[in-house]
Every structure is written in structure tokens, then in C-alpha cells.
């Protein structure tokens, strides 16, 4: 049987010093550099949590950018960033800005977060023909450092992923 989509969701949930319910420290990378995942929704910073949550914030990598920037489905508000990311990467700084946790893979449709859990999704996917095998990998980096250091580490390590 041919499978059009094999999907490997990985759901690292950030707690303690990495918890970022308003997405004030969670970044993605565009051609011009790092930008907050939710930079296009400044109202998230002041809206009551019961209006902000539950939410999912997505940024396309290989998938087309949805025409609807905000969509409501099954009681969840989905926000779509208006421009694609150029790296299959999502990174969150610690509250003091000294540590970073970053998830990345080789390729993905989009990167996203559920801010209530501050999870980082870079869920790899592939098609699979009869008799084929596939390995999909995600790497999570946690270290004392900066976003620029994250990018250098991701670029250096991505080729080692399957």
C-alpha cells in the first residue's frame, strides 16, 4: 500500500523557565533573521487568556501559506503567520534570556506551537511507497546561548538528520 503521508508528531512541552503562554520568547527564522512566531498578533499580549487560549500559532515552511490568517475550528483559534519561514526550526528563550531550547528537522510542512503548553512542533513527514522504509528525525537543542548560536548549530547539524 502507498501512503501519501507518514507524519511523525513530536510534542516537547516546555515548562518552568521556558513556559511562554503569550509567545513573547518563541521565535522562528525568516530570510531576514529571527522573528517572534506570533509577532503579527500583538493583541495576544493584552487579551484575556480565555480569549487568547486555546490557540495554535503556525508558520509555513513547505506548505502554502493559508489565505485565512485566523481560523476557528473545534473551539481552537488557529493563527497563520503571513510569511514562510526559511528554516524548519522553532526556538524559545528562557525567561532570563540566557538559555534556549530549539527543535528542528530536515523538512516539514510548517512549524507551530500551542502556547498554553508552549510546545514546539516541527513534525516531519514523508510519503512511503510499498516496500520502502523511512526514518524521520527531530533534534532538540537545549543550551546556554543565543538565537544566533541556535542557527549556527542547526545549520551545522541538519545534514546529520535522516
PDB file of C-alpha atoms in Angstrom:
ATOM      1  CA  UNK A   1       0.000   0.000   0.000  1.00  0.00           C
ATOM      2  CA  UNK A   2       1.230   3.504  -0.799  1.00  0.00           C
ATOM      3  CA  UNK A   3       0.994   6.100   1.923  1.00  0.00           C
ATOM      4  CA  UNK A   4       0.784   9.722   0.782  1.00  0.00           C
ATOM      5  CA  UNK A   5       1.617  10.991   4.236  1.00  0.00           C
ATOM      6  CA  UNK A   6       3.619   9.492   7.073  1.00  0.00           C
ATOM      7  CA  UNK A   7       3.685  12.025   9.862  1.00  0.00           C
ATOM      8  CA  UNK A   8       5.856  11.904  12.990  1.00  0.00           C
ATOM      9  CA  UNK A   9       4.494  14.380  15.546  1.00  0.00           C
ATOM     10  CA  UNK A  10       6.884  15.130  18.385  1.00  0.00           C
ATOM     11  CA  UNK A  11       5.420  17.198  21.219  1.00  0.00           C
ATOM     12  CA  UNK A  12       8.079  18.630  23.562  1.00  0.00           C
ATOM     13  CA  UNK A  13       6.202  20.664  26.146  1.00  0.00           C
ATOM     14  CA  UNK A  14       8.132  23.441  27.793  1.00  0.00           C
ATOM     15  CA  UNK A  15       7.676  24.167  31.469  1.00  0.00           C
ATOM     16  CA  UNK A  16       9.345  26.241  34.139  1.00  0.00           C
ATOM     17  CA  UNK A  17      11.692  28.917  32.753  1.00  0.00           C
ATOM     18  CA  UNK A  18      10.746  28.107  29.123  1.00  0.00           C
ATOM     19  CA  UNK A  19       6.956  28.342  29.512  1.00  0.00           C
ATOM     20  CA  UNK A  20       5.790  31.121  27.145  1.00  0.00           C
ATOM     21  CA  UNK A  21       1.992  31.309  27.114  1.00  0.00           C
ATOM     22  CA  UNK A  22       1.904  34.676  25.274  1.00  0.00           C
ATOM     23  CA  UNK A  23       4.642  33.670  22.784  1.00  0.00           C
ATOM     24  CA  UNK A  24       6.862  36.565  23.831  1.00  0.00           C
ATOM     25  CA  UNK A  25      10.075  34.490  23.626  1.00  0.00           C
ATOM     26  CA  UNK A  26       9.274  31.908  20.930  1.00  0.00           C
ATOM     27  CA  UNK A  27      10.983  32.525  17.590  1.00  0.00           C
ATOM     28  CA  UNK A  28      11.094  31.287  14.016  1.00  0.00           C
ATOM     29  CA  UNK A  29      13.591  32.187  11.318  1.00  0.00           C
ATOM     30  CA  UNK A  30      12.780  34.100   8.114  1.00  0.00           C
ATOM     31  CA  UNK A  31      15.129  35.159   5.323  1.00  0.00           C
ATOM     32  CA  UNK A  32      15.810  38.392   7.213  1.00  0.00           C
ATOM     33  CA  UNK A  33      16.541  36.734  10.557  1.00  0.00           C
ATOM     34  CA  UNK A  34      14.673  35.644  13.664  1.00  0.00           C
ATOM     35  CA  UNK A  35      11.185  36.956  14.393  1.00  0.00           C
ATOM     36  CA  UNK A  36       8.699  36.125  17.112  1.00  0.00           C
ATOM     37  CA  UNK A  37       6.369  33.367  15.967  1.00  0.00           C
ATOM     38  CA  UNK A  38       3.360  35.472  16.996  1.00  0.00           C
ATOM     39  CA  UNK A  39       4.729  38.902  16.011  1.00  0.00           C
ATOM     40  CA  UNK A  40       1.758  39.522  13.718  1.00  0.00           C
ATOM     41  CA  UNK A  41      -0.704  39.259  16.607  1.00  0.00           C
ATOM     42  CA  UNK A  42       0.336  41.953  19.087  1.00  0.00           C
ATOM     43  CA  UNK A  43      -3.107  41.842  20.718  1.00  0.00           C
ATOM     44  CA  UNK A  44      -2.131  38.477  22.279  1.00  0.00           C
ATOM     45  CA  UNK A  45      -0.090  40.395  24.840  1.00  0.00           C
ATOM     46  CA  UNK A  46      -3.106  42.129  26.377  1.00  0.00           C
ATOM     47  CA  UNK A  47      -6.139  39.999  25.527  1.00  0.00           C
ATOM     48  CA  UNK A  48      -7.590  37.982  28.397  1.00  0.00           C
ATOM     49  CA  UNK A  49      -6.183  34.459  28.453  1.00  0.00           C
ATOM     50  CA  UNK A  50      -9.651  32.964  27.981  1.00  0.00           C
ATOM     51  CA  UNK A  51      -9.796  34.783  24.608  1.00  0.00           C
ATOM     52  CA  UNK A  52      -6.201  34.015  23.586  1.00  0.00           C
ATOM     53  CA  UNK A  53      -6.403  30.335  24.521  1.00  0.00           C
ATOM     54  CA  UNK A  54      -6.852  27.713  23.273  1.00  0.00           C
ATOM     55  CA  UNK A  55      -4.740  28.642  20.258  1.00  0.00           C
ATOM     56  CA  UNK A  56      -2.271  27.243  17.771  1.00  0.00           C
ATOM     57  CA  UNK A  57       0.225  29.502  16.015  1.00  0.00           C
ATOM     58  CA  UNK A  58       1.633  28.211  12.716  1.00  0.00           C
ATOM     59  CA  UNK A  59       4.286  29.321  10.241  1.00  0.00           C
ATOM     60  CA  UNK A  60       4.592  27.576   6.870  1.00  0.00           C
ATOM     61  CA  UNK A  61       7.857  26.099   5.646  1.00  0.00           C
ATOM     62  CA  UNK A  62       6.995  23.993   2.567  1.00  0.00           C
ATOM     63  CA  UNK A  63       3.209  24.212   2.760  1.00  0.00           C
ATOM     64  CA  UNK A  64       1.394  27.115   1.095  1.00  0.00           C
ATOM     65  CA  UNK A  65       0.540  29.972   3.422  1.00  0.00           C
ATOM     66  CA  UNK A  66      -3.192  29.732   4.168  1.00  0.00           C
ATOM     67  CA  UNK A  67      -5.295  32.593   2.824  1.00  0.00           C
ATOM     68  CA  UNK A  68      -7.111  32.824   6.164  1.00  0.00           C
ATOM     69  CA  UNK A  69      -4.732  34.249   8.745  1.00  0.00           C
ATOM     70  CA  UNK A  70      -7.113  33.384  11.606  1.00  0.00           C
ATOM     71  CA  UNK A  71      -9.376  30.351  11.620  1.00  0.00           C
ATOM     72  CA  UNK A  72     -11.639  28.879  14.306  1.00  0.00           C
ATOM     73  CA  UNK A  73     -12.085  25.084  14.389  1.00  0.00           C
ATOM     74  CA  UNK A  74     -13.313  22.811  17.156  1.00  0.00           C
ATOM     75  CA  UNK A  75     -13.090  25.559  19.769  1.00  0.00           C
ATOM     76  CA  UNK A  76      -9.443  26.375  18.922  1.00  0.00           C
ATOM     77  CA  UNK A  77      -8.200  29.557  17.234  1.00  0.00           C
ATOM     78  CA  UNK A  78      -5.530  28.919  14.581  1.00  0.00           C
ATOM     79  CA  UNK A  79      -3.247  31.816  13.684  1.00  0.00           C
ATOM     80  CA  UNK A  80      -1.166  31.610  10.491  1.00  0.00           C
ATOM     81  CA  UNK A  81       1.913  33.761  10.018  1.00  0.00           C
ATOM     82  CA  UNK A  82       1.729  35.690   6.727  1.00  0.00           C
ATOM     83  CA  UNK A  83       5.199  34.735   5.531  1.00  0.00           C
ATOM     84  CA  UNK A  84       7.030  31.456   5.327  1.00  0.00           C
ATOM     85  CA  UNK A  85       9.982  30.524   7.485  1.00  0.00           C
ATOM     86  CA  UNK A  86      13.248  29.625   5.783  1.00  0.00           C
ATOM     87  CA  UNK A  87      14.372  27.107   8.414  1.00  0.00           C
ATOM     88  CA  UNK A  88      12.366  24.155   9.811  1.00  0.00           C
ATOM     89  CA  UNK A  89      13.099  25.432  13.310  1.00  0.00           C
ATOM     90  CA  UNK A  90      11.329  26.869  16.353  1.00  0.00           C
ATOM     91  CA  UNK A  91      13.207  28.243  19.379  1.00  0.00           C
ATOM     92  CA  UNK A  92      12.199  29.537  22.811  1.00  0.00           C
ATOM     93  CA  UNK A  93      14.359  31.624  25.115  1.00  0.00           C
ATOM     94  CA  UNK A  94      14.314  31.137  28.881  1.00  0.00           C
ATOM     95  CA  UNK A  95      12.718  33.847  31.000  1.00  0.00           C
ATOM     96  CA  UNK A  96      16.142  35.349  31.763  1.00  0.00           C
ATOM     97  CA  UNK A  97      17.203  35.099  28.094  1.00  0.00           C
ATOM     98  CA  UNK A  98      20.323  33.084  28.923  1.00  0.00           C
ATOM     99  CA  UNK A  99      19.131  29.651  27.752  1.00  0.00           C
ATOM    100  CA  UNK A 100      17.443  28.479  24.595  1.00  0.00           C
ATOM    101  CA  UNK A 101      15.556  25.351  23.592  1.00  0.00           C
ATOM    102  CA  UNK A 102      15.183  24.730  19.868  1.00  0.00           C
ATOM    103  CA  UNK A 103      13.531  21.979  17.850  1.00  0.00           C
ATOM    104  CA  UNK A 104      14.417  21.358  14.212  1.00  0.00           C
ATOM    105  CA  UNK A 105      14.271  18.775  11.454  1.00  0.00           C
ATOM    106  CA  UNK A 106      15.308  18.480   7.793  1.00  0.00           C
ATOM    107  CA  UNK A 107      11.986  19.420   6.243  1.00  0.00           C
ATOM    108  CA  UNK A 108       8.439  19.998   7.401  1.00  0.00           C
ATOM    109  CA  UNK A 109       5.145  21.457   6.188  1.00  0.00           C
ATOM    110  CA  UNK A 110       5.013  24.028   8.957  1.00  0.00           C
ATOM    111  CA  UNK A 111       6.332  24.789  12.422  1.00  0.00           C
ATOM    112  CA  UNK A 112       3.917  25.627  15.209  1.00  0.00           C
ATOM    113  CA  UNK A 113       3.192  25.971  18.885  1.00  0.00           C
ATOM    114  CA  UNK A 114       0.307  25.532  21.263  1.00  0.00           C
ATOM    115  CA  UNK A 115       1.127  28.468  23.559  1.00  0.00           C
ATOM    116  CA  UNK A 116      -0.826  27.096  26.511  1.00  0.00           C
ATOM    117  CA  UNK A 117       1.661  24.203  26.646  1.00  0.00           C
ATOM    118  CA  UNK A 118       4.461  26.089  24.907  1.00  0.00           C
ATOM    119  CA  UNK A 119       5.147  23.015  22.815  1.00  0.00           C
ATOM    120  CA  UNK A 120       7.444  23.125  19.805  1.00  0.00           C
ATOM    121  CA  UNK A 121       6.249  21.297  16.699  1.00  0.00           C
ATOM    122  CA  UNK A 122       8.500  20.622  13.737  1.00  0.00           C
ATOM    123  CA  UNK A 123       6.698  17.408  12.805  1.00  0.00           C
ATOM    124  CA  UNK A 124       8.496  15.757   9.856  1.00  0.00           C
ATOM    125  CA  UNK A 125       6.538  13.993   7.148  1.00  0.00           C
ATOM    126  CA  UNK A 126       7.118  11.898   4.046  1.00  0.00           C
ATOM    127  CA  UNK A 127       5.355   9.688   1.508  1.00  0.00           C
ATOM    128  CA  UNK A 128       6.005   5.963   1.595  1.00  0.00           C
ATOM    129  CA  UNK A 129       5.733   3.570  -1.345  1.00  0.00           C
ATOM    130  CA  UNK A 130       5.224  -0.196  -0.969  1.00  0.00           C
ATOM    131  CA  UNK A 131       8.310  -1.932   0.392  1.00  0.00           C
ATOM    132  CA  UNK A 132      10.020   1.325   1.388  1.00  0.00           C
ATOM    133  CA  UNK A 133      11.212   2.365   4.820  1.00  0.00           C
ATOM    134  CA  UNK A 134      11.549   5.851   6.206  1.00  0.00           C
ATOM    135  CA  UNK A 135      13.302   7.412   9.152  1.00  0.00           C
ATOM    136  CA  UNK A 136      12.111  10.831  10.290  1.00  0.00           C
ATOM    137  CA  UNK A 137      14.145  12.654  12.901  1.00  0.00           C
ATOM    138  CA  UNK A 138      13.723  15.734  15.053  1.00  0.00           C
ATOM    139  CA  UNK A 139      16.525  17.189  17.122  1.00  0.00           C
ATOM    140  CA  UNK A 140      16.049  19.279  20.257  1.00  0.00           C
ATOM    141  CA  UNK A 141      18.861  21.514  21.462  1.00  0.00           C
ATOM    142  CA  UNK A 142      18.939  22.938  24.997  1.00  0.00           C
ATOM    143  CA  UNK A 143      21.906  25.105  25.845  1.00  0.00           C
ATOM    144  CA  UNK A 144      23.106  28.349  27.345  1.00  0.00           C
ATOM    145  CA  UNK A 145      23.372  30.695  24.383  1.00  0.00           C
ATOM    146  CA  UNK A 146      21.689  32.936  21.838  1.00  0.00           C
ATOM    147  CA  UNK A 147      19.381  32.647  18.849  1.00  0.00           C
ATOM    148  CA  UNK A 148      22.328  33.278  16.526  1.00  0.00           C
ATOM    149  CA  UNK A 149      24.125  30.313  18.099  1.00  0.00           C
ATOM    150  CA  UNK A 150      20.980  28.215  17.561  1.00  0.00           C
ATOM    151  CA  UNK A 151      21.023  28.986  13.853  1.00  0.00           C
ATOM    152  CA  UNK A 152      24.702  28.046  13.532  1.00  0.00           C
ATOM    153  CA  UNK A 153      24.140  24.764  15.404  1.00  0.00           C
ATOM    154  CA  UNK A 154      21.056  23.914  13.328  1.00  0.00           C
ATOM    155  CA  UNK A 155      22.839  24.548  10.034  1.00  0.00           C
ATOM    156  CA  UNK A 156      25.848  22.508  11.178  1.00  0.00           C
ATOM    157  CA  UNK A 157      23.752  19.574  12.455  1.00  0.00           C
ATOM    158  CA  UNK A 158      20.863  19.367   9.968  1.00  0.00           C
ATOM    159  CA  UNK A 159      22.797  17.284   7.432  1.00  0.00           C
ATOM    160  CA  UNK A 160      23.250  14.558  10.086  1.00  0.00           C
ATOM    161  CA  UNK A 161      19.477  14.074  10.307  1.00  0.00           C
ATOM    162  CA  UNK A 162      17.693  11.460   8.250  1.00  0.00           C
TER     163      UNK A 162
END
